[in-house]
GROMACS .gro file of C-alpha atoms in nm:
model
  498
    1MET     CA    1  12.541  20.252   3.567
    2GLN     CA    2  12.415  20.123   3.237
    3LEU     CA    3  12.202  19.866   3.424
    4MET     CA    4  12.048  20.137   3.642
    5SER     CA    5  11.972  20.348   3.336
    6ARG     CA    6  11.792  20.057   3.172
    7CYS     CA    7  11.591  19.990   3.490
    8THR     CA    8  11.497  20.355   3.516
    9LEU     CA    9  11.380  20.362   3.156
   10MET     CA   10  11.174  20.047   3.210
   11LEU     CA   11  11.009  20.193   3.525
   12MET     CA   12  10.933  20.516   3.344
   13LEU     CA   13  10.772  20.321   3.063
   14VAL     CA   14  10.559  20.116   3.301
   15PHE     CA   15  10.443  20.428   3.488
   16SER     CA   16  10.365  20.596   3.158
   17VAL     CA   17  10.149  20.305   3.043
   18LEU     CA   18   9.966  20.291   3.378
   19ALA     CA   19   9.907  20.664   3.368
   20ASP     CA   20   9.767  20.641   3.017
   21ARG     CA   21   9.539  20.357   3.126
   22SER     CA   22   9.428  20.556   3.432
   23LEU     CA   23   9.354  20.859   3.217
   24SER     CA   24   9.165  20.645   2.970
   25ALA     CA   25   8.953  20.504   3.255
   26ALA     CA   26   8.882  20.853   3.385
   27GLU     CA   27   8.787  20.976   3.040
   28LYS     CA   28   8.560  20.674   2.982
   29PRO     CA   29   8.357  20.604   3.300
   30LYS     CA   30   8.260  20.246   3.355
   31GLN     CA   31   7.922  20.176   3.200
   32ASN     CA   32   7.703  20.022   3.470
   33LYS     CA   33   7.442  19.774   3.368
   34PRO     CA   34   7.087  19.918   3.399
   35LEU     CA   35   6.902  19.823   3.714
   36ASN     CA   36   6.620  19.570   3.697
   37PHE     CA   37   6.306  19.603   3.909
   38VAL     CA   38   6.086  19.345   4.076
   39PHE     CA   39   5.773  19.491   4.233
   40ILE     CA   40   5.569  19.262   4.462
   41LEU     CA   41   5.218  19.362   4.569
   42VAL     CA   42   5.031  19.147   4.822
   43ASP     CA   43   4.653  19.178   4.837
   44ASP     CA   44   4.500  19.254   5.181
   45LEU     CA   45   4.819  19.179   5.376
   46GLY     CA   46   4.814  19.350   5.717
   47TYR     CA   47   5.104  19.553   5.852
   48MET     CA   48   5.118  19.329   6.160
   49ASP     CA   49   5.100  19.005   5.960
   50VAL     CA   50   5.473  18.987   5.885
   51GLY     CA   51   5.756  18.906   6.121
   52CYS     CA   52   5.973  19.202   6.026
   53ASN     CA   53   5.700  19.435   6.158
   54ASN     CA   54   5.567  19.213   6.436
   55SER     CA   55   5.791  18.965   6.612
   56GLN     CA   56   5.482  18.813   6.780
   57THR     CA   57   5.287  18.744   6.462
   58PHE     CA   58   5.114  18.406   6.442
   59TYR     CA   59   5.208  18.376   6.076
   60GLU     CA   60   5.544  18.271   5.931
   61THR     CA   61   5.707  18.499   5.674
   62PRO     CA   62   6.080  18.411   5.664
   63HIS     CA   63   6.138  18.526   5.306
   64ILE     CA   64   5.973  18.865   5.355
   65ASN     CA   65   6.168  18.900   5.680
   66GLN     CA   66   6.491  18.827   5.490
   67LEU     CA   67   6.403  19.087   5.229
   68ALA     CA   68   6.369  19.341   5.510
   69LYS     CA   69   6.709  19.237   5.649
   70THR     CA   70   6.874  19.298   5.314
   71GLY     CA   71   6.702  19.629   5.237
   72MET     CA   72   6.518  19.917   5.402
   73ARG     CA   73   6.197  19.877   5.603
   74PHE     CA   74   5.962  20.173   5.624
   75THR     CA   75   5.764  20.180   5.948
   76ASN     CA   76   5.529  20.453   5.825
   77GLY     CA   77   5.452  20.326   5.475
   78TYR     CA   78   5.100  20.384   5.349
   79ALA     CA   79   4.858  20.284   5.076
   80ALA     CA   80   4.686  20.575   4.904
   81ASN     CA   81   4.346  20.424   4.983
   82PRO     CA   82   4.199  20.168   5.227
   83VAL     CA   83   4.084  19.936   4.944
   84CYS     CA   84   4.251  19.778   4.644
   85SER     CA   85   4.186  19.936   4.302
   86PRO     CA   86   4.262  20.296   4.405
   87THR     CA   87   4.595  20.197   4.559
   88ARG     CA   88   4.683  19.994   4.250
   89TYR     CA   89   4.606  20.301   4.040
   90SER     CA   90   4.834  20.513   4.261
   91ILE     CA   91   5.126  20.272   4.213
   92MET     CA   92   5.079  20.256   3.837
   93THR     CA   93   5.044  20.633   3.789
   94GLY     CA   94   5.212  20.810   4.081
   95LYS     CA   95   4.886  21.000   4.142
   96TYR     CA   96   4.626  21.013   4.413
   97PRO     CA   97   4.323  20.820   4.280
   98THR     CA   98   4.099  21.112   4.379
   99ARG     CA   99   4.223  21.300   4.070
  100VAL     CA  100   4.025  21.066   3.842
  101ASP     CA  101   3.747  20.959   4.084
  102ALA     CA  102   3.895  20.608   4.114
  103THR     CA  103   3.824  20.617   4.487
  104ASN     CA  104   3.678  20.270   4.557
  105PHE     CA  105   3.743  19.915   4.447
  106PHE     CA  106   3.625  19.905   4.088
  107SER     CA  107   3.250  19.837   4.070
  108GLY     CA  108   3.202  19.914   4.443
  109LYS     CA  109   2.890  20.133   4.468
  110ARG     CA  110   2.736  20.035   4.800
  111ALA     CA  111   2.499  20.291   4.953
  112GLY     CA  112   2.444  20.376   5.319
  113LYS     CA  113   2.260  20.673   5.464
  114PHE     CA  114   2.362  20.852   5.143
  115LEU     CA  115   2.468  20.745   4.797
  116PRO     CA  116   2.845  20.712   4.742
  117ALA     CA  117   3.046  20.958   4.536
  118PRO     CA  118   3.068  20.902   4.159
  119LEU     CA  119   3.313  20.622   4.078
  120ASN     CA  120   3.536  20.590   3.774
  121ASP     CA  121   3.596  20.214   3.742
  122LYS     CA  122   3.885  20.213   3.495
  123MET     CA  123   4.242  20.344   3.481
  124PRO     CA  124   4.240  20.589   3.188
  125LEU     CA  125   4.447  20.479   2.889
  126SER     CA  126   4.580  20.834   2.874
  127GLU     CA  127   4.791  20.768   3.183
  128THR     CA  128   5.157  20.685   3.125
  129THR     CA  129   5.198  20.390   3.358
  130ILE     CA  130   5.528  20.305   3.522
  131ALA     CA  131   5.551  20.010   3.283
  132GLU     CA  132   5.510  20.238   2.982
  133ALA     CA  133   5.767  20.479   3.122
  134LEU     CA  134   6.023  20.200   3.153
  135LYS     CA  135   5.941  20.055   2.811
  136GLU     CA  136   6.034  20.393   2.661
  137HIS     CA  137   6.390  20.316   2.774
  138GLY     CA  138   6.417  19.958   2.654
  139TYR     CA  139   6.285  19.765   2.952
  140SER     CA  140   6.103  19.436   2.903
  141THR     CA  141   5.790  19.435   3.116
  142PHE     CA  142   5.593  19.157   3.283
  143PHE     CA  143   5.275  19.138   3.490
  144ALA     CA  144   5.141  18.844   3.691
  145GLY     CA  145   4.839  18.820   3.918
  146LYS     CA  146   4.561  19.059   4.018
  147TRP     CA  147   4.500  19.368   3.802
  148HIS     CA  148   4.149  19.499   3.888
  149LEU     CA  149   4.200  19.828   3.704
  150GLY     CA  150   3.941  19.808   3.428
  151PRO     CA  151   3.624  19.619   3.333
  152THR     CA  152   3.717  19.514   2.980
  153GLN     CA  153   4.032  19.390   2.811
  154GLU     CA  154   4.132  19.721   2.653
  155PHE     CA  155   4.217  19.832   3.009
  156TRP     CA  156   4.414  19.521   3.108
  157PRO     CA  157   4.794  19.496   3.154
  158GLU     CA  158   4.889  19.421   2.794
  159ASN     CA  159   4.732  19.753   2.693
  160GLN     CA  160   4.888  19.948   2.980
  161GLY     CA  161   5.257  19.888   2.911
  162PHE     CA  162   5.319  19.521   2.989
  163ASP     CA  163   5.468  19.289   2.727
  164ILE     CA  164   5.340  18.980   2.909
  165ASN     CA  165   5.028  18.935   3.120
  166ARG     CA  166   4.978  18.624   3.331
  167GLY     CA  167   4.649  18.635   3.516
  168GLY     CA  168   4.554  19.003   3.513
  169TRP     CA  169   4.193  19.087   3.424
  170HIS     CA  170   3.891  19.264   3.572
  171ARG     CA  171   3.822  19.044   3.872
  172GLY     CA  172   3.935  19.141   4.220
  173GLY     CA  173   3.981  18.784   4.339
  174PRO     CA  174   4.035  18.428   4.211
  175TYR     CA  175   3.665  18.350   4.182
  176GLY     CA  176   3.657  18.119   3.879
  177GLY     CA  177   3.714  17.744   3.853
  178GLY     CA  178   3.898  17.603   4.153
  179LYS     CA  179   3.971  17.955   4.276
  180TYR     CA  180   4.316  17.933   4.440
  181PHE     CA  181   4.375  17.595   4.278
  182SER     CA  182   4.384  17.495   3.911
  183PRO     CA  183   4.171  17.496   3.700
  184TYR     CA  184   4.161  17.875   3.746
  185GLY     CA  185   3.889  17.991   3.507
  186ASN     CA  186   4.107  18.291   3.421
  187PRO     CA  187   4.125  18.407   3.055
  188ARG     CA  188   4.480  18.537   3.105
  189LEU     CA  189   4.621  18.231   3.281
  190THR     CA  190   4.628  17.883   3.133
  191ASP     CA  191   4.534  17.604   3.370
  192GLY     CA  192   4.810  17.399   3.527
  193PRO     CA  193   4.785  17.045   3.661
  194LYS     CA  194   4.472  16.994   3.869
  195GLY     CA  195   4.536  17.124   4.219
  196GLU     CA  196   4.826  17.352   4.124
  197HIS     CA  197   4.838  17.639   4.374
  198LEU     CA  198   4.791  17.992   4.236
  199PRO     CA  199   5.058  18.183   4.434
  200ASP     CA  200   5.320  17.925   4.342
  201ARG     CA  201   5.216  17.937   3.977
  202LEU     CA  202   5.239  18.317   3.965
  203ALA     CA  203   5.583  18.302   4.124
  204SER     CA  204   5.694  18.039   3.871
  205GLU     CA  205   5.577  18.255   3.582
  206THR     CA  206   5.769  18.550   3.728
  207ALA     CA  207   6.080  18.339   3.780
  208ARG     CA  208   6.070  18.219   3.417
  209PHE     CA  209   6.047  18.577   3.295
  210ILE     CA  210   6.342  18.685   3.511
  211ASP     CA  211   6.563  18.404   3.384
  212ALA     CA  212   6.466  18.462   3.021
  213HIS     CA  213   6.556  18.832   3.048
  214ARG     CA  214   6.867  18.807   3.264
  215ASP     CA  215   7.077  18.981   2.995
  216GLU     CA  216   6.852  19.284   2.945
  217PRO     CA  217   6.681  19.536   3.173
  218PHE     CA  218   6.344  19.417   3.299
  219PHE     CA  219   6.049  19.519   3.514
  220ALA     CA  220   5.856  19.233   3.673
  221TYR     CA  221   5.536  19.320   3.858
  222LEU     CA  222   5.400  19.033   4.070
  223ALA     CA  223   5.059  19.121   4.218
  224PHE     CA  224   4.945  18.825   4.425
  225TYR     CA  225   4.576  18.748   4.454
  226SER     CA  226   4.674  18.628   4.801
  227VAL     CA  227   4.575  18.687   5.077
  228HIS     CA  228   4.236  18.810   4.954
  229THR     CA  229   3.922  18.602   4.999
  230PRO     CA  230   3.813  18.329   4.937
  231LEU     CA  231   3.984  18.196   5.247
  232MET     CA  232   4.142  17.869   5.140
  233GLY     CA  233   4.489  17.719   5.171
  234PRO     CA  234   4.682  17.397   5.115
  235GLY     CA  235   4.553  17.125   5.349
  236PRO     CA  236   4.886  17.033   5.511
  237LEU     CA  237   4.958  17.397   5.596
  238VAL     CA  238   4.611  17.449   5.740
  239THR     CA  239   4.667  17.146   5.964
  240LYS     CA  240   5.008  17.280   6.065
  241TYR     CA  241   4.858  17.606   6.191
  242LYS     CA  242   4.568  17.438   6.371
  243VAL     CA  243   4.828  17.245   6.568
  244LYS     CA  244   5.035  17.559   6.622
  245ALA     CA  245   4.735  17.751   6.756
  246LYS     CA  246   4.668  17.476   7.009
  247GLN     CA  247   5.034  17.454   7.113
  248LEU     CA  248   5.044  17.831   7.171
  249GLY     CA  249   4.719  17.828   7.366
  250LEU     CA  250   4.539  18.043   7.109
  251THR     CA  251   4.228  17.829   7.079
  252GLY     CA  252   3.932  17.903   7.300
  253LYS     CA  253   4.047  18.261   7.364
  254GLU     CA  254   3.835  18.568   7.290
  255GLU     CA  255   3.889  18.645   6.922
  256PHE     CA  256   3.667  18.949   6.867
  257ALA     CA  257   3.575  19.283   7.023
  258ASP     CA  258   3.315  19.548   6.945
  259GLU     CA  259   3.379  19.797   6.665
  260GLU     CA  260   3.187  20.111   6.584
  261GLN     CA  261   2.880  20.068   6.365
  262VAL     CA  262   2.891  20.304   6.068
  263PHE     CA  263   2.570  20.197   5.896
  264PRO     CA  264   2.292  19.945   5.973
  265VAL     CA  265   2.384  19.579   5.935
  266ASP     CA  266   2.189  19.263   6.008
  267GLU     CA  267   2.449  19.156   6.261
  268LYS     CA  268   2.656  19.379   6.489
  269ARG     CA  269   2.997  19.435   6.335
  270ARG     CA  270   3.297  19.317   6.536
  271VAL     CA  271   3.674  19.335   6.489
  272ARG     CA  272   3.923  19.052   6.526
  273ILE     CA  273   4.170  19.102   6.810
  274LEU     CA  274   4.359  18.770   6.794
  275GLN     CA  275   4.576  18.616   6.523
  276ASN     CA  276   4.498  18.243   6.521
  277HIS     CA  277   4.318  18.177   6.189
  278ALA     CA  278   4.476  17.858   6.050
  279VAL     CA  279   4.352  17.899   5.691
  280TYR     CA  280   4.468  18.259   5.671
  281ALA     CA  281   4.804  18.159   5.820
  282ALA     CA  282   4.840  17.895   5.548
  283MET     CA  283   4.764  18.159   5.285
  284VAL     CA  284   5.026  18.395   5.428
  285GLU     CA  285   5.294  18.124   5.437
  286SER     CA  286   5.212  18.011   5.082
  287MET     CA  287   5.249  18.367   4.959
  288ASP     CA  288   5.576  18.407   5.148
  289LYS     CA  289   5.713  18.088   4.993
  290ALA     CA  290   5.622  18.226   4.651
  291VAL     CA  291   5.813  18.546   4.733
  292GLY     CA  292   6.108  18.326   4.825
  293LYS     CA  293   6.091  18.148   4.490
  294VAL     CA  294   6.122  18.480   4.305
  295LEU     CA  295   6.409  18.601   4.524
  296GLN     CA  296   6.590  18.271   4.473
  297GLN     CA  297   6.552  18.302   4.097
  298LEU     CA  298   6.722  18.641   4.107
  299GLU     CA  299   7.022  18.469   4.269
  300GLU     CA  300   7.023  18.173   4.031
  301SER     CA  301   6.997  18.399   3.726
  302GLY     CA  302   7.289  18.608   3.849
  303VAL     CA  303   7.094  18.934   3.863
  304ALA     CA  304   7.022  18.976   4.235
  305GLU     CA  305   7.296  19.238   4.280
  306ASN     CA  306   7.156  19.440   3.992
  307THR     CA  307   6.787  19.421   4.080
  308VAL     CA  308   6.582  19.649   4.303
  309VAL     CA  309   6.306  19.462   4.488
  310MET     CA  310   6.003  19.641   4.632
  311LEU     CA  311   5.723  19.485   4.835
  312THR     CA  312   5.405  19.636   4.974
  313ALA     CA  313   5.030  19.575   5.013
  314ASP     CA  314   4.729  19.752   4.865
  315ASN     CA  315   4.539  19.804   5.192
  316GLY     CA  316   4.529  19.686   5.550
  317GLY     CA  317   4.446  19.342   5.682
  318LEU     CA  318   4.088  19.212   5.670
  319SER     CA  319   3.973  19.239   6.032
  320THR     CA  320   3.607  19.350   6.032
  321SER     CA  321   3.430  19.155   5.756
  322GLU     CA  322   3.437  18.862   5.512
  323GLY     CA  323   3.555  18.614   5.771
  324SER     CA  324   3.769  18.870   5.955
  325PRO     CA  325   4.074  18.641   5.935
  326THR     CA  326   4.342  18.865   6.089
  327SER     CA  327   4.402  19.111   6.370
  328ASN     CA  328   4.586  19.438   6.304
  329LEU     CA  329   4.633  19.530   6.671
  330PRO     CA  330   4.765  19.760   6.799
  331LEU     CA  331   4.647  19.935   6.482
  332ARG     CA  332   4.279  20.025   6.480
  333GLY     CA  333   4.041  19.900   6.211
  334GLY     CA  334   4.145  19.728   5.892
  335LYS     CA  335   4.069  19.709   5.522
  336GLY     CA  336   3.805  19.965   5.426
  337TRP     CA  337   3.883  20.197   5.720
  338LEU     CA  338   4.079  20.522   5.735
  339TYR     CA  339   4.228  20.422   6.068
  340GLU     CA  340   4.589  20.299   6.060
  341GLY     CA  341   4.481  19.936   6.031
  342GLY     CA  342   4.333  20.013   5.690
  343ILE     CA  343   4.612  20.219   5.533
  344ARG     CA  344   4.947  20.148   5.705
  345GLU     CA  345   5.131  19.885   5.500
  346VAL     CA  346   5.428  19.656   5.477
  347PHE     CA  347   5.670  19.874   5.277
  348LEU     CA  348   6.012  19.732   5.184
  349ILE     CA  349   6.277  19.836   4.930
  350ARG     CA  350   6.603  19.652   4.861
  351TRP     CA  351   6.845  19.844   4.641
  352PRO     CA  352   7.174  19.651   4.629
  353GLY     CA  353   7.462  19.889   4.683
  354GLY     CA  354   7.220  20.172   4.759
  355THR     CA  355   7.038  20.080   5.077
  356GLU     CA  356   7.211  19.968   5.393
  357PRO     CA  357   7.100  19.611   5.474
  358GLY     CA  358   6.860  19.599   5.766
  359SER     CA  359   6.804  19.975   5.770
  360VAL     CA  360   6.481  20.127   5.902
  361CYS     CA  361   6.316  20.454   5.798
  362ASN     CA  362   6.043  20.616   6.007
  363GLU     CA  363   5.949  20.896   5.766
  364PRO     CA  364   5.591  20.873   5.627
  365VAL     CA  365   5.585  20.750   5.266
  366ILE     CA  366   5.299  20.643   5.039
  367SER     CA  367   5.226  20.423   4.738
  368THR     CA  368   5.239  20.714   4.491
  369ASP     CA  369   5.612  20.733   4.566
  370PHE     CA  370   5.709  20.407   4.398
  371TYR     CA  371   5.678  20.547   4.041
  372PRO     CA  372   5.926  20.837   4.070
  373THR     CA  373   6.154  20.628   4.292
  374ILE     CA  374   6.186  20.361   4.022
  375LEU     CA  375   6.269  20.618   3.755
  376ASP     CA  376   6.518  20.794   3.983
  377LEU     CA  377   6.699  20.475   4.079
  378ALA     CA  378   6.713  20.373   3.713
  379GLY     CA  379   6.874  20.706   3.628
  380LEU     CA  380   6.587  20.792   3.394
  381PRO     CA  381   6.415  21.130   3.350
  382LEU     CA  382   6.132  21.190   3.594
  383LYS     CA  383   5.780  21.258   3.466
  384PRO     CA  384   5.650  21.521   3.710
  385GLN     CA  385   5.335  21.586   3.506
  386GLN     CA  386   5.249  21.216   3.542
  387HIS     CA  387   5.351  21.122   3.896
  388LEU     CA  388   5.204  21.444   4.035
  389ASP     CA  389   5.170  21.320   4.391
  390GLY     CA  390   5.469  21.091   4.429
  391VAL     CA  391   5.821  21.186   4.531
  392SER     CA  392   6.140  20.987   4.488
  393LEU     CA  393   6.249  20.803   4.800
  394LYS     CA  394   6.611  20.788   4.685
  395PRO     CA  395   6.727  21.043   4.947
  396LEU     CA  396   6.575  20.827   5.220
  397LEU     CA  397   6.722  20.508   5.076
  398GLN     CA  398   7.066  20.671   5.084
  399ARG     CA  399   7.001  20.836   5.422
  400GLU     CA  400   7.087  21.174   5.275
  401GLU     CA  401   6.800  21.402   5.375
  402PRO     CA  402   6.429  21.399   5.465
  403LEU     CA  403   6.162  21.445   5.199
  404LYS     CA  404   6.036  21.793   5.122
  405ARG     CA  405   5.670  21.712   5.173
  406ASP     CA  406   5.433  21.864   5.424
  407ALA     CA  407   5.145  21.611   5.436
  408LEU     CA  408   4.988  21.287   5.317
  409TYR     CA  409   4.620  21.265   5.219
  410TRP     CA  410   4.339  21.010   5.188
  411HIS     CA  411   3.992  21.040   5.039
  412TYR     CA  412   3.735  20.761   5.063
  413PRO     CA  413   3.380  20.889   4.989
  414HIS     CA  414   3.226  20.541   4.999
  415TYR     CA  415   3.062  20.287   5.228
  416SER     CA  416   3.313  20.004   5.239
  417ASN     CA  417   3.219  19.637   5.235
  418GLN     CA  418   3.411  19.616   5.562
  419GLY     CA  419   3.208  19.883   5.744
  420GLY     CA  420   3.455  20.170   5.715
  421ILE     CA  421   3.377  20.539   5.746
  422PRO     CA  422   3.317  20.750   5.434
  423GLY     CA  423   3.571  21.024   5.494
  424GLY     CA  424   3.899  21.195   5.435
  425ALA     CA  425   4.224  21.213   5.629
  426ILE     CA  426   4.546  21.408   5.646
  427ARG     CA  427   4.874  21.328   5.821
  428VAL     CA  428   5.114  21.612   5.912
  429GLY     CA  429   5.416  21.497   6.108
  430ASP     CA  430   5.285  21.272   6.384
  431TRP     CA  431   4.937  21.427   6.373
  432LYS     CA  432   4.646  21.270   6.186
  433LEU     CA  433   4.304  21.427   6.127
  434ILE     CA  434   4.004  21.223   6.008
  435GLU     CA  435   3.695  21.395   5.869
  436ARG     CA  436   3.366  21.202   5.836
  437PHE     CA  437   3.168  21.274   5.522
  438GLU     CA  438   2.821  21.198   5.657
  439ASP     CA  439   2.828  21.486   5.906
  440GLY     CA  440   3.170  21.657   5.889
  441GLN     CA  441   3.273  21.533   6.234
  442LEU     CA  442   3.648  21.562   6.303
  443HIS     CA  443   3.889  21.339   6.497
  444LEU     CA  444   4.250  21.420   6.583
  445TYR     CA  445   4.515  21.167   6.685
  446HIS     CA  446   4.884  21.185   6.772
  447LEU     CA  447   5.023  20.868   6.618
  448LYS     CA  448   5.360  20.867   6.793
  449GLU     CA  449   5.191  20.856   7.134
  450ASP     CA  450   4.866  20.684   7.029
  451LEU     CA  451   4.923  20.441   6.743
  452GLY     CA  452   4.591  20.272   6.816
  453GLU     CA  453   4.398  20.599   6.763
  454LYS     CA  454   4.212  20.562   7.093
  455GLN     CA  455   4.247  20.919   7.223
  456ASP     CA  456   4.059  21.177   7.017
  457LEU     CA  457   4.234  21.510   7.080
  458ALA     CA  458   4.014  21.729   6.858
  459ALA     CA  459   3.853  21.912   7.151
  460LYS     CA  460   4.189  21.969   7.319
  461TYR     CA  461   4.363  22.121   7.014
  462PRO     CA  462   4.099  22.320   6.820
  463GLU     CA  463   4.355  22.544   6.648
  464ARG     CA  464   4.548  22.246   6.514
  465VAL     CA  465   4.222  22.090   6.398
  466ALA     CA  466   4.126  22.407   6.214
  467THR     CA  467   4.467  22.436   6.045
  468MET     CA  468   4.476  22.075   5.932
  469ARG     CA  469   4.114  22.084   5.817
  470LYS     CA  470   4.186  22.392   5.606
  471GLN     CA  471   4.484  22.216   5.450
  472LEU     CA  472   4.277  21.904   5.381
  473HIS     CA  473   3.998  22.108   5.220
  474LYS     CA  474   4.250  22.287   4.999
  475TRP     CA  475   4.369  21.946   4.881
  476TYR     CA  476   4.008  21.844   4.806
  477GLN     CA  477   3.985  22.144   4.577
  478GLU     CA  478   4.319  22.077   4.407
  479THR     CA  479   4.224  21.717   4.326
  480ASP     CA  480   3.859  21.790   4.238
  481ALA     CA  481   3.742  21.554   4.512
  482LYS     CA  482   3.385  21.423   4.500
  483PHE     CA  483   3.162  21.354   4.799
  484LEU     CA  484   2.854  21.162   4.915
  485GLN     CA  485   2.535  21.217   4.715
  486VAL     CA  486   2.174  21.258   4.824
  487LYS     CA  487   1.932  20.971   4.795
  488PRO     CA  488   1.605  21.046   4.614
  489GLY     CA  489   1.384  21.222   4.867
  490GLY     CA  490   1.653  21.194   5.137
  491PRO     CA  491   1.848  21.451   5.340
  492GLU     CA  492   2.141  21.644   5.198
  493PRO     CA  493   2.483  21.504   5.293
  494TRP     CA  494   2.757  21.719   5.442
  495ARG     CA  495   2.989  21.911   5.208
  496PRO     CA  496   3.320  22.088   5.273
  497GLY     CA  497   3.247  22.446   5.370
  498THR     CA  498   2.909  22.367   5.528
   0.00000   0.00000   0.00000
């Protein structure tokens, strides 16, 4: 009896201690370590260039494919513009570039039948960039690669919220020195050993930053110059893909087809319809290997499970100009065009513990959404007056509910280097309307049934056209959109409402 009494007292004591500990844990929630963010932007990468989107691609992208397998892949992810600088602005600010007239690649003022719209060629310093927003909450910030968001150094990364800048300045491509190989001729990137390859160097710089900041929250933004022109790759890889093209029977086949002619050119413009370009393939694989180096560093530094990784491109693949190295089929057009080939992008997000590995989302999303998504995932206050046009994708990442957004918009009042149409576009559900700015002509496509935008349904659905056009014109007004301008002594261009 005395033994039982002692045992009972001991059990009661143990339960009491455990209860106290349980209560203490409930009263003091576990403090989770802040999430880190790695944002990877690939220049000119086509939606159909990567294996996770296209199992038949000629190019090899195992590391990007693995990222898709461990995160969420968006099949309807878009850039805010069909060329680079405006999309980069949209990522940094969460705004449509139309709001500040940053509607073409910076310095792009090519004329056609009319003069282009006025162009603001710098990201205003008054913007609170995503880097600045994270720095407010103790994040260390890092930028590597292509910036192209301002002509002079006061507009470069170190003055827009980044603690470290490796390679970001005004140029839109690696045009100095050995271009993609050291010496680089870049004032923000010291030269490496002669022949060092640029994508590998940028990945190494990013990896060093990650490892050095493993014990504090960080934001690393890796913006590859790849796979932008000039078209050049490591010799052994180029040889590899020449052999591969022959083995697959891709040499000697028809590589090009006719494309519409938007303005006079010396030579009829054509579009690539076959992926078999060995140099471009070498560039894609080199970039993918560099992505793999960064992902591996996250593992080695012990921060992979606490780091959100995002990967996208700034515009569609280059298919109609400057060597036309890739095919975007079945998507129509490419870089510089408002067709799907110019704006639909690789769009991947891996949020460990938040996204189901290998999940796929078909809801339309756009590059303005990255800014509020990062803040939301980090548990930080949103900045709705800054990221006016972006919405957090957290509900989609958690498969909770669809976004409360009625449309996506594009505005490109310029003559692209790639031959694209000056125009605007709106997507509502599966419907997409394109409006040409030279004459106001309208085209309607149903993307679910006609991804290649071959069947213009404008004449068949005039009421839908009118409704979508009205909505698009309202957006023009809200964003103070600018349009084509008259040439001296020339005809007046079309304007909304005419």
